[in-house]
Amino acid sequence: MEFNVRRLAADAGTFLSRAVQFTEETFGQAEKTELDAHLETLLIRAESTKHWTEKIMKQTEVVLQPNPNVRMEEFLYEKLDKKVPTRANNHELLGECMIDSGHEFGPGTAYGSALVKCGETEKLLGSAEKEFIHSSAINFLTPFRNFIEGDFKTISKERKLLQNKRLDLDAAKNRMKKARVADARSAVSILHTHTERERILLLFLNAGQLWTEEVQQADTELRIAQSEFDRQAEITRLLLEGIGSTHAHHLRCLNDFVDAQAAYYAQCYQYMVNLQKQLGSFPSTFSNNNQPAGSSSASVSVLSAPSAASLPAPPPSQTSPALNELRSTSGTRKARVLYDYDAASSSELSLLADEVITVSSVPGMDSDWLMGQRGNQKGKVPITYLELLN
């Protein structure tokens, strides 16, 4: 118990001494020992590394998980040391939605089949995204986080200890300075308070004792403080020089991250190319009638809304007398829709593949169009999307 009290008192004295020294330095009332230029440069580089590592980590997390609520939830699970619940990502949710709607419309129909195929590809994209996020978290984010929470914390601890040792050293220098001033004043006092014979005798007797006990103690404390400061400065310097190795390690992690991104995007591209091939059985005018006119792409052909110049040639069955008869009379016929068609204006009628509608010819209408009717809905329809029924 006695030892603990003494230790507490000593610690309190040290803390007070450091606080006084720091305050005096702040107000310019005490000298401050400056660190050497090399150590200062290493400290600046370490702070810069910490600053940008944190920013890169934060922005990478935003890229991998744009939803801030999900990021916060994952952070809480990590701090509670619990496993993050498995959830479907946006691609997988879209894929499930497409597959369900495709089965609802009928996988035997052109639209239903396309929805199912697109949905399956979206689920593959979702799985690839999960793999990319998992790989990036392990090979990129984790090493960066380990530096912030491990190596840099150690550097900060040793740097703070170096600051304390510097304050101890400057406080010891200050005490040494005051002790020498007091000793000098004591010698002057002797010279002024005795006769010349007594002064000579006292100076002779005290010639070896002018280095008083107080000065000796201050000198001992200064030597110890200087030794401890030098030792701590060397420890801090060695740790700071390790930042170079940290940069090299982070460079390897950056390469891994780029490789993971390249593999992820290449995989997604291959999935989409395969999907394009699966949907390639649909006519280009059908599969691209929603693309804006005049645009182009390296992998997707683009057509504007059907017109007399862009519509494909009518099937042989529709150049038969049945079509001529429909045009020459005011009667109606049933027709089966071959492909989906999205109306380009309010005067047209949207179509779904495999549905059956009623068509008729209107005098003065373009020869590539018929008037279609589904229930109460009416509008122009391109004949190339239709097959007249007997």
Tab-separated table of C-alpha atoms in Angstrom:
chain	number	residue	atom	x	y	z
A	1	MET	CA	0.000	0.000	0.000
A	2	GLU	CA	2.892	2.340	0.903
A	3	PHE	CA	4.531	1.634	-2.464
A	4	ASN	CA	1.346	2.455	-4.350
A	5	VAL	CA	0.973	5.765	-2.519
A	6	ARG	CA	4.543	6.727	-3.296
A	7	ARG	CA	4.100	5.701	-6.918
A	8	LEU	CA	0.912	7.739	-7.161
A	9	ALA	CA	2.646	10.761	-5.660
A	10	ALA	CA	5.563	10.394	-8.063
A	11	ASP	CA	3.238	10.091	-11.058
A	12	ALA	CA	1.292	13.150	-9.918
A	13	GLY	CA	4.541	15.116	-9.580
A	14	THR	CA	5.656	14.075	-13.070
A	15	PHE	CA	2.293	14.990	-14.572
A	16	LEU	CA	2.373	18.393	-12.865
A	17	SER	CA	5.911	19.038	-14.065
A	18	ARG	CA	4.937	18.211	-17.657
A	19	ALA	CA	1.835	20.387	-17.438
A	20	VAL	CA	3.867	23.367	-16.146
A	21	GLN	CA	6.505	22.888	-18.831
A	22	PHE	CA	3.890	22.625	-21.619
A	23	THR	CA	2.105	25.756	-20.370
A	24	GLU	CA	5.322	27.761	-20.198
A	25	GLU	CA	6.283	26.638	-23.716
A	26	THR	CA	2.855	27.614	-25.004
A	27	PHE	CA	3.221	31.145	-23.638
A	28	GLY	CA	6.850	31.423	-24.736
A	29	GLN	CA	8.218	31.421	-21.197
A	30	ALA	CA	10.368	28.289	-21.589
A	31	GLU	CA	12.642	26.859	-24.255
A	32	LYS	CA	11.564	23.811	-26.228
A	33	THR	CA	13.806	21.026	-27.502
A	34	GLU	CA	13.205	20.648	-31.238
A	35	LEU	CA	13.210	17.247	-32.922
A	36	ASP	CA	15.723	16.656	-35.679
A	37	ALA	CA	14.589	17.377	-39.259
A	38	HIS	CA	14.588	13.721	-40.327
A	39	LEU	CA	12.291	12.698	-37.484
A	40	GLU	CA	9.953	15.621	-38.221
A	41	THR	CA	9.761	14.529	-41.880
A	42	LEU	CA	8.926	10.967	-40.843
A	43	LEU	CA	6.160	12.247	-38.539
A	44	ILE	CA	4.620	14.326	-41.338
A	45	ARG	CA	4.681	11.338	-43.715
A	46	ALA	CA	3.039	9.115	-41.100
A	47	GLU	CA	0.220	11.611	-40.531
A	48	SER	CA	-0.317	11.953	-44.279
A	49	THR	CA	-0.416	8.160	-44.682
A	50	LYS	CA	-2.998	7.852	-41.930
A	51	HIS	CA	-5.148	10.666	-43.362
A	52	TRP	CA	-5.303	9.298	-46.903
A	53	THR	CA	-5.637	5.678	-45.832
A	54	GLU	CA	-8.775	6.597	-43.897
A	55	LYS	CA	-10.208	8.559	-46.849
A	56	ILE	CA	-9.501	5.762	-49.345
A	57	MET	CA	-11.106	3.226	-46.997
A	58	LYS	CA	-14.218	5.363	-46.586
A	59	GLN	CA	-14.706	5.942	-50.307
A	60	THR	CA	-14.040	2.283	-51.129
A	61	GLU	CA	-16.732	1.254	-48.643
A	62	VAL	CA	-19.136	3.668	-50.351
A	63	VAL	CA	-18.352	2.103	-53.745
A	64	LEU	CA	-18.775	-1.447	-52.463
A	65	GLN	CA	-21.935	-0.639	-50.475
A	66	PRO	CA	-23.661	2.612	-51.554
A	67	ASN	CA	-26.449	2.229	-48.970
A	68	PRO	CA	-25.341	4.087	-45.781
A	69	ASN	CA	-27.913	2.256	-43.625
A	70	VAL	CA	-26.531	-1.121	-44.658
A	71	ARG	CA	-22.975	0.094	-44.018
A	72	MET	CA	-23.953	1.186	-40.516
A	73	GLU	CA	-25.661	-2.150	-39.853
A	74	GLU	CA	-22.588	-4.073	-41.018
A	75	PHE	CA	-20.389	-1.857	-38.814
A	76	LEU	CA	-22.529	-2.609	-35.747
A	77	TYR	CA	-22.476	-6.356	-36.440
A	78	GLU	CA	-18.682	-6.168	-36.767
A	79	LYS	CA	-18.304	-4.307	-33.459
A	80	LEU	CA	-20.623	-6.803	-31.736
A	81	ASP	CA	-18.561	-9.625	-33.268
A	82	LYS	CA	-21.645	-11.128	-34.886
A	83	LYS	CA	-22.111	-12.548	-38.361
A	84	VAL	CA	-23.768	-10.213	-40.832
A	85	PRO	CA	-27.076	-11.748	-42.019
A	86	THR	CA	-27.087	-12.922	-45.615
A	87	ARG	CA	-29.256	-10.742	-47.827
A	88	ALA	CA	-29.977	-10.561	-51.537
A	89	ASN	CA	-28.377	-7.628	-53.321
A	90	ASN	CA	-30.135	-5.414	-55.879
A	91	HIS	CA	-29.148	-7.526	-58.889
A	92	GLU	CA	-30.460	-10.678	-57.245
A	93	LEU	CA	-33.723	-8.973	-56.253
A	94	LEU	CA	-34.188	-7.721	-59.814
A	95	GLY	CA	-33.415	-11.197	-61.141
A	96	GLU	CA	-36.047	-12.808	-58.895
A	97	CYS	CA	-38.590	-10.196	-59.975
A	98	MET	CA	-37.884	-10.822	-63.669
A	99	ILE	CA	-38.053	-14.593	-63.297
A	100	ASP	CA	-41.360	-14.425	-61.401
A	101	SER	CA	-42.874	-12.091	-63.981
A	102	GLY	CA	-41.573	-14.281	-66.810
A	103	HIS	CA	-43.298	-17.323	-65.333
A	104	GLU	CA	-46.451	-15.251	-64.890
A	105	PHE	CA	-46.524	-14.211	-68.554
A	106	GLY	CA	-45.555	-17.707	-69.607
A	107	PRO	CA	-42.013	-18.963	-70.284
A	108	GLY	CA	-43.309	-20.255	-73.629
A	109	THR	CA	-43.964	-16.714	-74.838
A	110	ALA	CA	-41.231	-14.554	-76.305
A	111	TYR	CA	-41.556	-11.900	-73.599
A	112	GLY	CA	-41.814	-14.394	-70.739
A	113	SER	CA	-38.805	-16.355	-71.985
A	114	ALA	CA	-36.739	-13.170	-72.327
A	115	LEU	CA	-37.664	-12.098	-68.797
A	116	VAL	CA	-36.576	-15.450	-67.367
A	117	LYS	CA	-33.267	-15.321	-69.220
A	118	CYS	CA	-32.615	-11.742	-68.110
A	119	GLY	CA	-33.530	-12.628	-64.537
A	120	GLU	CA	-31.109	-15.543	-64.465
A	121	THR	CA	-28.339	-13.290	-65.769
A	122	GLU	CA	-29.136	-10.624	-63.171
A	123	LYS	CA	-28.769	-13.239	-60.442
A	124	LEU	CA	-25.388	-14.205	-61.882
A	125	LEU	CA	-24.388	-10.537	-61.802
A	126	GLY	CA	-25.496	-10.387	-58.168
A	127	SER	CA	-23.364	-13.403	-57.258
A	128	ALA	CA	-20.364	-11.900	-59.061
A	129	GLU	CA	-20.869	-8.633	-57.173
A	130	LYS	CA	-20.936	-10.441	-53.830
A	131	GLU	CA	-17.715	-12.252	-54.686
A	132	PHE	CA	-16.057	-8.985	-55.719
A	133	ILE	CA	-17.114	-7.240	-52.492
A	134	HIS	CA	-15.909	-10.172	-50.382
A	135	SER	CA	-12.551	-10.294	-52.171
A	136	SER	CA	-12.061	-6.522	-51.899
A	137	ALA	CA	-12.910	-6.522	-48.191
A	138	ILE	CA	-10.307	-9.209	-47.443
A	139	ASN	CA	-7.485	-8.173	-49.777
A	140	PHE	CA	-7.884	-4.388	-49.755
A	141	LEU	CA	-9.947	-2.947	-46.913
A	142	THR	CA	-8.716	-5.287	-44.169
A	143	PRO	CA	-4.976	-4.456	-44.594
A	144	PHE	CA	-5.793	-0.742	-44.642
A	145	ARG	CA	-7.920	-1.091	-41.508
A	146	ASN	CA	-5.205	-3.136	-39.785
A	147	PHE	CA	-2.746	-0.295	-40.369
A	148	ILE	CA	-5.083	2.311	-38.861
A	149	GLU	CA	-6.132	0.183	-35.893
A	150	GLY	CA	-2.772	-1.529	-35.318
A	151	ASP	CA	0.465	-0.030	-36.632
A	152	PHE	CA	-0.606	3.601	-36.495
A	153	LYS	CA	-2.008	3.216	-32.982
A	154	THR	CA	1.411	1.932	-31.905
A	155	ILE	CA	3.088	4.865	-33.646
A	156	SER	CA	0.704	7.310	-31.942
A	157	LYS	CA	1.413	5.741	-28.547
A	158	GLU	CA	5.177	5.953	-28.974
A	159	ARG	CA	4.895	9.476	-30.368
A	160	LYS	CA	2.936	10.575	-27.314
A	161	LEU	CA	5.566	8.944	-25.098
A	162	LEU	CA	8.261	10.851	-27.007
A	163	GLN	CA	6.380	14.080	-26.348
A	164	ASN	CA	6.299	13.293	-22.627
A	165	LYS	CA	10.009	12.480	-22.595
A	166	ARG	CA	10.727	15.769	-24.340
A	167	LEU	CA	8.722	17.660	-21.709
A	168	ASP	CA	10.654	15.808	-18.970
A	169	LEU	CA	13.940	16.726	-20.642
A	170	ASP	CA	13.044	20.406	-20.965
A	171	ALA	CA	11.783	20.487	-17.364
A	172	ALA	CA	15.117	18.953	-16.226
A	173	LYS	CA	17.027	21.566	-18.231
A	174	ASN	CA	14.967	24.279	-16.580
A	175	ARG	CA	15.651	22.873	-13.097
A	176	MET	CA	19.368	22.667	-13.871
A	177	LYS	CA	19.396	26.273	-14.991
A	178	LYS	CA	17.626	27.420	-11.819
A	179	ALA	CA	19.960	25.367	-9.589
A	180	ARG	CA	23.043	26.960	-11.151
A	181	VAL	CA	21.604	30.432	-10.718
A	182	ALA	CA	20.843	29.712	-7.047
A	183	ASP	CA	24.360	28.340	-6.502
A	184	ALA	CA	25.913	31.415	-8.085
A	185	ARG	CA	23.828	33.687	-5.863
A	186	SER	CA	24.991	31.732	-2.794
A	187	ALA	CA	28.644	32.326	-3.717
A	188	VAL	CA	28.017	36.033	-4.196
A	189	SER	CA	26.339	36.180	-0.791
A	190	ILE	CA	29.449	34.713	0.837
A	191	LEU	CA	31.629	37.370	-0.758
A	192	HIS	CA	29.431	40.196	0.563
A	193	THR	CA	28.945	38.989	4.171
A	194	HIS	CA	32.505	38.265	5.381
A	195	THR	CA	35.816	39.997	5.757
A	196	GLU	CA	38.377	39.536	3.036
A	197	ARG	CA	40.336	36.987	5.099
A	198	GLU	CA	37.149	35.038	5.861
A	199	ARG	CA	36.051	35.208	2.213
A	200	ILE	CA	39.364	33.775	1.061
A	201	LEU	CA	39.168	31.003	3.644
A	202	LEU	CA	35.549	30.151	2.768
A	203	LEU	CA	36.255	30.190	-0.945
A	204	PHE	CA	39.270	27.929	-0.375
A	205	LEU	CA	37.271	25.515	1.783
A	206	ASN	CA	34.241	25.515	-0.548
A	207	ALA	CA	36.160	25.462	-3.854
A	208	GLY	CA	35.204	21.824	-4.353
A	209	GLN	CA	31.776	22.283	-2.925
A	210	LEU	CA	30.406	25.046	-5.214
A	211	TRP	CA	28.823	22.180	-7.164
A	212	THR	CA	26.142	21.859	-4.480
A	213	GLU	CA	23.920	18.893	-3.843
A	214	GLU	CA	21.015	20.604	-5.591
A	215	VAL	CA	23.047	21.194	-8.720
A	216	GLN	CA	24.338	17.635	-8.658
A	217	GLN	CA	20.814	16.261	-8.341
A	218	ALA	CA	19.599	18.468	-11.201
A	219	ASP	CA	22.519	17.301	-13.336
A	220	THR	CA	21.726	13.650	-12.603
A	221	GLU	CA	18.059	14.167	-13.504
A	222	LEU	CA	19.069	15.950	-16.718
A	223	ARG	CA	21.350	13.101	-17.776
A	224	ILE	CA	18.612	10.542	-17.118
A	225	ALA	CA	15.997	12.632	-18.966
A	226	GLN	CA	18.349	13.111	-21.945
A	227	SER	CA	19.068	9.376	-22.101
A	228	GLU	CA	15.381	8.452	-21.956
A	229	PHE	CA	14.505	11.053	-24.600
A	230	ASP	CA	17.224	9.806	-26.966
A	231	ARG	CA	16.109	6.220	-26.485
A	232	GLN	CA	12.444	7.066	-27.137
A	233	ALA	CA	13.362	9.169	-30.177
A	234	GLU	CA	15.205	6.177	-31.649
A	235	ILE	CA	12.240	3.845	-31.004
A	236	THR	CA	9.851	6.327	-32.633
A	237	ARG	CA	12.182	6.809	-35.597
A	238	LEU	CA	12.392	3.066	-36.253
A	239	LEU	CA	8.604	2.748	-36.167
A	240	LEU	CA	8.148	5.726	-38.501
A	241	GLU	CA	10.661	4.358	-40.989
A	242	GLY	CA	8.410	1.297	-41.200
A	243	ILE	CA	5.872	3.478	-43.052
A	244	GLY	CA	7.884	2.758	-46.194
A	245	SER	CA	7.101	-0.950	-45.798
A	246	THR	CA	3.463	-0.036	-45.195
A	247	HIS	CA	3.351	1.825	-48.511
A	248	ALA	CA	4.819	-1.204	-50.299
A	249	HIS	CA	2.228	-3.497	-48.688
A	250	HIS	CA	-0.623	-1.137	-49.568
A	251	LEU	CA	0.647	-1.036	-53.158
A	252	ARG	CA	0.320	-4.826	-53.377
A	253	CYS	CA	-3.193	-4.564	-51.920
A	254	LEU	CA	-4.053	-1.912	-54.504
A	255	ASN	CA	-2.907	-4.234	-57.289
A	256	ASP	CA	-5.103	-6.990	-55.844
A	257	PHE	CA	-8.063	-4.604	-55.776
A	258	VAL	CA	-7.534	-3.597	-59.410
A	259	ASP	CA	-7.220	-7.249	-60.437
A	260	ALA	CA	-10.463	-8.048	-58.597
A	261	GLN	CA	-12.228	-5.164	-60.335
A	262	ALA	CA	-10.953	-6.228	-63.747
A	263	ALA	CA	-12.063	-9.829	-63.174
A	264	TYR	CA	-15.461	-8.684	-61.894
A	265	TYR	CA	-16.209	-6.389	-64.835
A	266	ALA	CA	-14.908	-8.954	-67.335
A	267	GLN	CA	-17.183	-11.589	-65.804
A	268	CYS	CA	-20.169	-9.224	-65.921
A	269	TYR	CA	-19.384	-8.369	-69.542
A	270	GLN	CA	-19.266	-12.057	-70.459
A	271	TYR	CA	-22.610	-12.653	-68.749
A	272	MET	CA	-24.185	-9.835	-70.761
A	273	VAL	CA	-22.655	-11.025	-74.037
A	274	ASN	CA	-24.076	-14.494	-73.405
A	275	LEU	CA	-27.457	-12.948	-72.638
A	276	GLN	CA	-27.342	-10.987	-75.888
A	277	LYS	CA	-26.670	-14.212	-77.752
A	278	GLN	CA	-29.626	-15.890	-76.019
A	279	LEU	CA	-31.874	-12.991	-76.967
A	280	GLY	CA	-30.423	-12.877	-80.473
A	281	SER	CA	-33.211	-15.143	-81.785
A	282	PHE	CA	-35.555	-12.136	-81.595
A	283	PRO	CA	-35.626	-9.851	-84.653
A	284	SER	CA	-33.517	-6.728	-84.320
A	285	THR	CA	-36.532	-4.479	-84.901
A	286	PHE	CA	-38.291	-6.192	-82.001
A	287	SER	CA	-35.472	-6.296	-79.520
A	288	ASN	CA	-34.337	-2.711	-80.083
A	289	ASN	CA	-37.471	-0.722	-80.853
A	290	ASN	CA	-37.071	1.233	-77.594
A	291	GLN	CA	-33.601	2.535	-78.430
A	292	PRO	CA	-33.317	6.259	-79.266
A	293	ALA	CA	-33.016	7.068	-82.931
A	294	GLY	CA	-29.556	7.930	-84.190
A	295	SER	CA	-27.635	6.294	-81.304
A	296	SER	CA	-25.192	3.465	-81.824
A	297	SER	CA	-23.195	0.934	-79.818
A	298	ALA	CA	-20.401	-1.525	-80.476
A	299	SER	CA	-22.369	-4.490	-79.173
A	300	VAL	CA	-26.043	-3.519	-79.535
A	301	SER	CA	-27.735	-2.655	-82.826
A	302	VAL	CA	-30.185	0.242	-82.558
A	303	LEU	CA	-33.318	0.969	-84.611
A	304	SER	CA	-35.847	3.735	-84.353
A	305	ALA	CA	-39.602	3.210	-84.191
A	306	PRO	CA	-40.843	1.266	-87.238
A	307	SER	CA	-41.543	3.285	-90.346
A	308	ALA	CA	-42.305	2.463	-93.933
A	309	ALA	CA	-38.574	2.521	-94.722
A	310	SER	CA	-37.414	0.498	-91.687
A	311	LEU	CA	-40.074	-2.219	-91.387
A	312	PRO	CA	-38.969	-5.675	-92.529
A	313	ALA	CA	-40.510	-7.156	-95.610
A	314	PRO	CA	-43.915	-8.726	-94.955
A	315	PRO	CA	-43.955	-12.507	-94.639
A	316	PRO	CA	-45.012	-14.345	-97.832
A	317	SER	CA	-48.315	-15.340	-96.235
A	318	GLN	CA	-49.281	-11.688	-95.863
A	319	THR	CA	-48.687	-10.796	-99.522
A	320	SER	CA	-51.476	-13.260	-100.393
A	321	PRO	CA	-54.927	-12.251	-101.607
A	322	ALA	CA	-56.116	-12.393	-97.967
A	323	LEU	CA	-54.355	-9.105	-97.231
A	324	ASN	CA	-55.542	-7.562	-100.482
A	325	GLU	CA	-59.062	-8.659	-99.683
A	326	LEU	CA	-58.844	-7.079	-96.220
A	327	ARG	CA	-57.691	-3.814	-97.725
A	328	SER	CA	-60.366	-3.797	-100.416
A	329	THR	CA	-63.226	-4.316	-97.980
A	330	SER	CA	-64.274	-2.694	-94.770
A	331	GLY	CA	-64.271	-6.040	-92.942
A	332	THR	CA	-62.124	-7.230	-90.047
A	333	ARG	CA	-59.804	-10.179	-89.511
A	334	LYS	CA	-58.135	-11.857	-86.569
A	335	ALA	CA	-54.332	-11.655	-86.408
A	336	ARG	CA	-51.715	-13.182	-84.133
A	337	VAL	CA	-48.951	-10.926	-82.852
A	338	LEU	CA	-45.492	-12.240	-83.729
A	339	TYR	CA	-43.360	-9.927	-81.572
A	340	ASP	CA	-43.805	-7.435	-78.758
A	341	TYR	CA	-44.218	-3.862	-79.984
A	342	ASP	CA	-44.171	-0.649	-77.912
A	343	ALA	CA	-46.287	2.146	-79.369
A	344	ALA	CA	-44.218	5.136	-80.506
A	345	SER	CA	-47.185	7.558	-80.260
A	346	SER	CA	-50.761	7.748	-78.954
A	347	SER	CA	-52.100	6.812	-82.396
A	348	GLU	CA	-50.431	3.391	-82.223
A	349	LEU	CA	-51.310	0.265	-80.236
A	350	SER	CA	-48.784	-1.610	-78.138
A	351	LEU	CA	-48.601	-5.351	-78.778
A	352	LEU	CA	-47.614	-8.465	-76.847
A	353	ALA	CA	-46.216	-11.503	-78.592
A	354	ASP	CA	-48.676	-14.380	-79.177
A	355	GLU	CA	-51.786	-12.362	-78.382
A	356	VAL	CA	-54.650	-12.297	-80.901
A	357	ILE	CA	-56.170	-8.974	-81.938
A	358	THR	CA	-58.706	-7.732	-84.485
A	359	VAL	CA	-57.332	-5.783	-87.462
A	360	SER	CA	-58.927	-3.817	-90.263
A	361	SER	CA	-57.829	-1.615	-93.146
A	362	VAL	CA	-58.553	2.103	-93.094
A	363	PRO	CA	-58.714	4.055	-96.369
A	364	GLY	CA	-55.739	6.366	-96.796
A	365	MET	CA	-53.577	4.525	-94.219
A	366	ASP	CA	-50.001	3.674	-95.085
A	367	SER	CA	-49.733	0.262	-96.732
A	368	ASP	CA	-47.371	-0.996	-93.987
A	369	TRP	CA	-49.947	-0.416	-91.241
A	370	LEU	CA	-53.344	-1.734	-90.195
A	371	MET	CA	-55.798	-0.561	-87.584
A	372	GLY	CA	-55.686	-2.896	-84.594
A	373	GLN	CA	-58.214	-3.353	-81.814
A	374	ARG	CA	-57.985	-5.074	-78.443
A	375	GLY	CA	-61.158	-4.662	-76.433
A	376	ASN	CA	-61.779	-0.937	-76.221
A	377	GLN	CA	-58.209	-0.078	-77.248
A	378	LYS	CA	-57.540	0.964	-80.825
A	379	GLY	CA	-54.476	2.070	-82.723
A	380	LYS	CA	-52.231	1.579	-85.708
A	381	VAL	CA	-50.109	-1.597	-85.805
A	382	PRO	CA	-47.309	-2.608	-88.228
A	383	ILE	CA	-48.291	-5.523	-90.443
A	384	THR	CA	-44.817	-7.042	-90.156
A	385	TYR	CA	-45.587	-7.815	-86.498
A	386	LEU	CA	-48.758	-9.698	-87.421
A	387	GLU	CA	-49.833	-13.006	-88.898
A	388	LEU	CA	-53.349	-12.960	-90.358
A	389	LEU	CA	-55.431	-15.925	-89.259
A	390	ASN	CA	-57.822	-17.833	-91.504
